[in-house]
Amino acid sequence: MSAEFYGVSLRSPLMMGTAQYPSPEILREAVQAALPGLVTVSLRRESAGEQAGQSFWSLIRDLNVSVLPNTAGCYTVKEAVTTAHMAREVFNTEWIKLEVIGEPDTLQPDVFGLVEAARILSEDGFKVFPYTTEDLIVAEKLMAAGCEVLMPWGAPIGSGKGLNNVFGLRALRAHFPGVPLVVDAGIGVPSHALRAMELGYDAVMINTAIAGAGDPVTMARAFSLAVEAGVLAREADPMEERDMAVPSTPVIGKAMLS
Amino acid sequence: MKIMVNDEAHDVRATTLAALVEELGYGGARIATALNGGFIPLARRGETALHEGARIEIVAPMQGG
């Protein structure tokens, strides 16, 4: 049973970023190989001469995939809220991946600004996907601010370190059983994404791990298979872990040969 | 009138944001605009007057994570 994000079921629990690909053509092939539930996009200054944004938009539109605009690079509530408004007009969607960054070395969310921006935007009709930490209390404040989805980080953006705090992510899952949860940021290889899905997360958000691979198209497919395996594994009700060995081959009927 | 667009100096004839977008060659493009840090929706560009020294931002879709 797949989760609904603000009432919408995605075709896949894989969310793909569109940045850092070696070329637009490789991005297009990667999206076609993985068939993600959505792709994230952003806004940047447009030069009247080049109009690079227009050709990017035409590529995304032709892929016929849902888009989730972000507020990446925003360090203040005002910047993030203004960017969200611009994104709503440009992309014609109320969905916004809200990032309010605290400092540049870790790109850790400024959770205080995040909660404030989430409240302002939710009251204005936005469907907010907040990029947050695994902190339970922050998560509660985000829910109270109007968020119906949470996107905790696995590790710092672009680090590829995977799930840095499995305990924290598991606690968040247990604390919000009905809330769609997405691991955003820090995933490096498909096993990290699979692990997130096995923990009960509803989706994973991947950019650098695919775009930065030697062969992004093959890696996109690998992530697509990994999240599918995770969904199946969870539906199949995994066995309990034990400290001691238990023979899997029956002992009864074993020949006496000693 | 001297204004800043995306942090570059421009000397323009336009007196409204809508006219500026046309004058600079963005007509028909999928863009969003801000004046002095505040979002100006498409529907309000025509009534938004420019003044000397105005800071305009014009943004468009871009790759993002």
Coordinates of C-alpha atoms in Angstrom, one line a residue:
Chain A
M1 CA 0.0 0.0 0.0
S2 CA 1.8 3.1 -1.2
A3 CA 1.6 6.3 0.8
E4 CA -0.3 9.4 -0.4
F5 CA 1.5 12.7 -0.5
Y6 CA -1.2 15.4 0.0
G7 CA -3.7 13.0 -1.4
V8 CA -1.6 11.9 -4.4
S9 CA -0.2 8.4 -4.9
L10 CA 3.2 8.4 -6.7
R11 CA 4.0 5.8 -9.3
S12 CA 7.3 5.0 -7.5
P13 CA 8.8 5.8 -4.1
L14 CA 11.9 7.1 -5.8
M15 CA 12.2 10.9 -6.0
M16 CA 14.9 12.1 -8.2
G17 CA 16.8 15.4 -8.3
T18 CA 17.6 16.8 -11.7
A19 CA 20.9 18.7 -10.9
Q20 CA 24.5 17.8 -11.7
Y21 CA 23.9 15.5 -14.6
P22 CA 26.7 15.4 -17.2
S23 CA 24.2 16.5 -19.9
P24 CA 20.5 17.1 -20.3
E25 CA 20.3 14.0 -22.5
I26 CA 21.7 11.8 -19.7
L27 CA 19.2 13.3 -17.2
R28 CA 16.4 12.4 -19.7
E29 CA 17.7 8.9 -20.1
A30 CA 18.1 8.5 -16.3
V31 CA 14.5 9.6 -15.6
Q32 CA 13.3 7.2 -18.3
A33 CA 15.3 4.4 -16.8
A34 CA 14.1 4.9 -13.3
L35 CA 10.5 6.1 -13.8
P36 CA 10.6 8.1 -10.5
G37 CA 7.5 9.2 -8.6
L38 CA 8.6 12.8 -9.1
V39 CA 11.6 14.9 -9.9
T40 CA 12.7 18.0 -8.0
V41 CA 13.5 21.2 -9.8
S42 CA 14.6 24.7 -8.8
L43 CA 14.6 28.3 -9.8
R44 CA 17.6 30.4 -10.8
R45 CA 18.2 33.7 -12.5
E46 CA 17.3 33.6 -16.2
S47 CA 19.4 35.4 -18.8
A48 CA 17.4 37.0 -21.5
G49 CA 19.9 35.9 -24.1
E50 CA 20.5 32.2 -23.2
Q51 CA 17.1 31.5 -21.7
A52 CA 18.6 28.2 -20.4
G53 CA 15.6 27.7 -18.1
Q54 CA 13.2 27.5 -21.0
S55 CA 15.0 24.6 -22.6
F56 CA 15.3 22.8 -19.2
W57 CA 11.6 23.3 -18.7
S58 CA 10.8 21.9 -22.1
L59 CA 12.9 18.8 -21.3
I60 CA 11.1 18.2 -18.0
R61 CA 7.7 18.8 -19.6
D62 CA 8.4 16.2 -22.3
L63 CA 9.3 13.6 -19.6
N64 CA 5.7 13.8 -18.3
V65 CA 6.7 13.4 -14.7
S66 CA 5.4 15.2 -11.6
V67 CA 7.7 18.0 -10.3
L68 CA 8.5 19.2 -6.8
P69 CA 10.1 22.6 -6.8
N70 CA 12.6 23.3 -4.0
T71 CA 13.9 26.4 -2.2
A72 CA 17.5 25.2 -2.2
G73 CA 20.1 27.8 -1.3
C74 CA 17.7 29.9 0.9
Y75 CA 19.1 30.8 4.2
T76 CA 16.3 33.0 5.5
V77 CA 12.5 32.6 6.0
K78 CA 11.9 35.6 3.7
E79 CA 14.0 34.2 0.8
A80 CA 12.4 30.7 1.1
V81 CA 8.8 32.1 1.2
T82 CA 9.4 34.4 -1.7
T83 CA 11.1 31.6 -3.7
A84 CA 8.1 29.3 -2.9
H85 CA 5.7 31.9 -4.3
M86 CA 7.8 32.3 -7.5
A87 CA 8.0 28.5 -7.9
R88 CA 4.2 28.2 -7.5
E89 CA 3.7 30.5 -10.4
V90 CA 6.4 29.1 -12.6
F91 CA 5.7 25.4 -12.1
N92 CA 1.9 25.8 -11.5
T93 CA 2.0 23.6 -8.3
E94 CA 1.3 24.2 -4.7
W95 CA 3.9 21.5 -3.7
I96 CA 7.1 22.9 -2.4
K97 CA 10.2 21.2 -1.0
L98 CA 11.0 23.7 1.7
E99 CA 14.7 24.2 2.5
V100 CA 15.8 26.8 5.0
I101 CA 19.5 26.2 5.3
G102 CA 21.4 26.9 8.5
E103 CA 25.0 27.0 7.5
P104 CA 27.1 26.0 4.4
D105 CA 29.4 23.3 5.6
T106 CA 26.7 20.7 6.6
L107 CA 23.8 22.4 4.7
Q108 CA 21.9 21.4 7.9
P109 CA 18.4 22.8 8.0
D110 CA 17.7 25.8 10.2
V111 CA 14.8 24.1 11.8
F112 CA 13.6 27.2 13.6
G113 CA 13.3 29.1 10.3
L114 CA 11.9 26.0 8.6
V115 CA 9.0 25.8 11.1
E116 CA 8.2 29.5 10.6
A117 CA 8.4 29.3 6.8
A118 CA 6.3 26.1 6.8
R119 CA 3.6 27.8 8.8
I120 CA 3.5 30.9 6.6
L121 CA 3.4 28.8 3.4
S122 CA 0.8 26.2 4.7
E123 CA -1.5 29.1 5.7
D124 CA -1.1 30.4 2.2
G125 CA -2.3 27.1 0.6
F126 CA 1.1 25.5 -0.1
K127 CA 1.6 21.7 0.4
V128 CA 4.9 21.8 2.2
F129 CA 7.5 19.0 2.0
P130 CA 10.0 20.2 4.7
Y131 CA 13.6 19.2 4.5
T132 CA 14.4 18.6 8.2
T133 CA 16.4 16.6 10.6
E134 CA 15.3 13.5 12.4
D135 CA 14.4 15.5 15.5
L136 CA 11.0 14.4 16.8
I137 CA 10.1 17.7 18.4
V138 CA 10.9 19.6 15.3
A139 CA 8.8 17.1 13.3
E140 CA 5.8 17.7 15.7
K141 CA 6.2 21.5 15.2
L142 CA 6.2 21.0 11.5
M143 CA 3.1 18.9 11.6
A144 CA 1.4 21.6 13.8
A145 CA 2.5 24.2 11.3
G146 CA 0.5 22.4 8.6
C147 CA 2.9 19.9 7.0
E148 CA 1.5 16.5 6.1
V149 CA 4.8 15.1 4.9
L150 CA 8.3 15.0 6.5
M151 CA 11.6 14.8 4.7
P152 CA 14.3 14.0 7.3
W153 CA 17.9 13.9 6.1
G154 CA 19.9 10.7 6.0
A155 CA 23.2 12.6 6.1
P156 CA 24.4 16.0 4.8
I157 CA 23.3 16.8 1.2
G158 CA 25.8 15.4 -1.3
S159 CA 27.8 13.4 1.3
G160 CA 26.8 9.9 0.3
K161 CA 27.1 8.7 3.9
G162 CA 23.8 7.0 3.9
L163 CA 21.6 6.8 7.0
N164 CA 23.6 8.5 9.7
N165 CA 21.2 7.9 12.5
V166 CA 19.2 4.8 11.9
F167 CA 17.9 4.9 15.5
G168 CA 16.6 8.4 15.0
L169 CA 15.0 7.6 11.7
R170 CA 13.4 4.5 13.2
A171 CA 12.1 6.5 16.2
L172 CA 10.6 9.1 13.8
R173 CA 8.9 6.3 11.8
A174 CA 7.4 4.8 15.0
H175 CA 6.3 8.2 16.3
F176 CA 4.4 9.2 13.1
P177 CA 2.9 5.9 11.8
G178 CA 0.5 7.6 9.5
V179 CA 2.6 10.4 8.1
P180 CA 4.4 10.0 4.7
L181 CA 8.1 10.1 5.5
V182 CA 10.9 10.6 2.9
V183 CA 14.6 10.2 3.5
D184 CA 16.1 13.2 1.8
A185 CA 19.8 13.8 1.3
G186 CA 22.9 11.8 2.1
I187 CA 22.0 8.6 0.3
G188 CA 25.1 7.3 -1.6
V189 CA 24.3 3.8 -2.9
P190 CA 21.2 1.8 -3.6
S191 CA 21.6 -0.3 -0.3
H192 CA 21.1 3.0 1.6
A193 CA 17.8 3.6 -0.2
L194 CA 16.8 0.0 0.3
R195 CA 17.5 0.3 4.0
A196 CA 15.3 3.4 4.3
M197 CA 12.5 1.6 2.6
E198 CA 12.9 -1.4 5.0
L199 CA 12.8 0.9 7.9
G200 CA 9.3 1.8 6.7
Y201 CA 10.0 5.0 4.9
D202 CA 7.6 5.9 2.1
A203 CA 10.1 7.3 -0.3
V204 CA 13.7 8.3 -0.8
M205 CA 15.0 11.4 -2.5
I206 CA 18.2 11.0 -4.5
N207 CA 20.2 13.4 -6.6
T208 CA 24.0 13.3 -6.3
A209 CA 24.2 9.5 -5.9
I210 CA 22.7 9.1 -9.4
A211 CA 23.9 12.2 -11.2
G212 CA 27.4 11.8 -9.8
A213 CA 27.8 8.1 -10.7
G214 CA 30.1 7.1 -13.5
D215 CA 27.0 5.8 -15.4
P216 CA 24.0 7.8 -14.1
V217 CA 21.5 5.9 -16.3
T218 CA 22.4 2.5 -15.0
M219 CA 22.6 3.9 -11.4
A220 CA 19.1 5.3 -11.8
R221 CA 17.8 1.9 -12.7
A222 CA 19.7 0.4 -9.7
F223 CA 18.0 2.8 -7.3
S224 CA 14.7 2.1 -8.9
L225 CA 15.1 -1.7 -8.3
A226 CA 16.4 -1.0 -4.7
V227 CA 13.3 0.9 -3.6
E228 CA 11.1 -1.7 -5.2
A229 CA 12.9 -4.4 -3.3
G230 CA 12.5 -2.4 -0.1
V231 CA 8.8 -2.1 -0.6
L232 CA 8.4 -5.8 -1.3
A233 CA 10.5 -6.7 1.7
R234 CA 8.4 -4.6 4.0
E235 CA 5.2 -6.0 2.7
A236 CA 6.6 -9.5 3.2
D237 CA 7.0 -8.9 7.0
P238 CA 10.7 -9.6 7.7
M239 CA 11.9 -12.1 10.2
E240 CA 13.1 -11.1 13.7
E241 CA 16.8 -10.7 14.3
R242 CA 18.3 -13.1 16.9
D243 CA 21.6 -13.1 18.8
M244 CA 22.2 -16.9 18.5
A245 CA 22.3 -19.3 15.6
V246 CA 19.2 -21.4 14.8
P247 CA 19.8 -24.3 12.3
S248 CA 17.9 -23.8 9.1
T249 CA 18.4 -27.4 7.9
P250 CA 16.2 -29.9 9.9
V251 CA 18.2 -31.8 12.6
I252 CA 15.7 -34.7 12.8
G253 CA 16.6 -37.5 10.5
K254 CA 20.3 -36.6 10.3
A255 CA 22.5 -39.8 9.7
M256 CA 24.7 -40.9 12.6
L257 CA 28.1 -41.0 11.0
S258 CA 30.4 -40.4 13.9
Chain B
M1 CA 15.7 54.8 -16.3
K2 CA 18.6 53.0 -14.6
I3 CA 17.7 49.7 -12.8
M4 CA 19.3 46.5 -11.8
V5 CA 18.1 43.2 -13.3
N6 CA 19.5 40.0 -11.8
D7 CA 22.3 42.2 -10.4
E8 CA 23.3 43.7 -13.8
A9 CA 22.8 47.4 -14.6
H10 CA 20.3 48.2 -17.3
D11 CA 19.1 51.5 -18.8
V12 CA 15.5 50.9 -19.9
R13 CA 12.6 52.7 -21.4
A14 CA 10.0 50.5 -19.7
T15 CA 8.0 52.1 -16.8
T16 CA 6.2 49.0 -15.6
L17 CA 7.5 45.5 -14.8
A18 CA 5.4 44.0 -17.7
A19 CA 6.9 46.4 -20.2
L20 CA 10.4 45.6 -18.8
V21 CA 9.9 41.8 -19.3
E22 CA 9.0 42.5 -23.0
E23 CA 11.8 45.1 -23.5
L24 CA 14.4 42.7 -22.3
G25 CA 13.2 39.8 -24.5
Y26 CA 11.5 37.5 -22.0
G27 CA 8.1 37.8 -23.6
G28 CA 6.3 34.5 -23.5
A29 CA 9.0 32.8 -21.3
R30 CA 8.1 30.8 -18.2
I31 CA 9.6 33.2 -15.6
A32 CA 8.7 34.7 -12.2
T33 CA 9.6 38.2 -11.1
A34 CA 10.5 40.0 -7.9
L35 CA 10.8 43.8 -7.2
N36 CA 13.1 44.8 -4.4
G37 CA 13.0 41.3 -2.9
G38 CA 9.2 41.0 -3.0
F39 CA 7.4 38.5 -5.4
I40 CA 5.3 40.2 -8.1
P41 CA 2.8 37.8 -9.7
L42 CA 2.3 37.8 -13.4
A43 CA -1.2 39.4 -13.0
R44 CA 0.4 42.4 -11.2
R45 CA 3.3 43.1 -13.5
G46 CA 1.3 45.5 -15.6
E47 CA 0.3 47.7 -12.7
T48 CA 3.8 47.5 -11.0
A49 CA 5.6 50.7 -11.7
L50 CA 9.4 50.8 -11.9
H51 CA 11.5 53.5 -10.3
E52 CA 15.1 54.6 -10.6
G53 CA 17.4 52.1 -8.9
A54 CA 14.8 49.3 -8.7
R55 CA 16.2 45.9 -8.2
I56 CA 14.4 43.3 -10.3
E57 CA 14.9 39.5 -10.2
I58 CA 13.8 37.3 -13.1
V59 CA 14.0 33.6 -12.5
A60 CA 13.1 30.5 -14.5
P61 CA 13.1 26.7 -14.1
M62 CA 16.5 25.2 -13.3
Q63 CA 17.9 21.8 -12.3
G64 CA 17.5 21.2 -8.6
G65 CA 17.9 18.5 -5.9

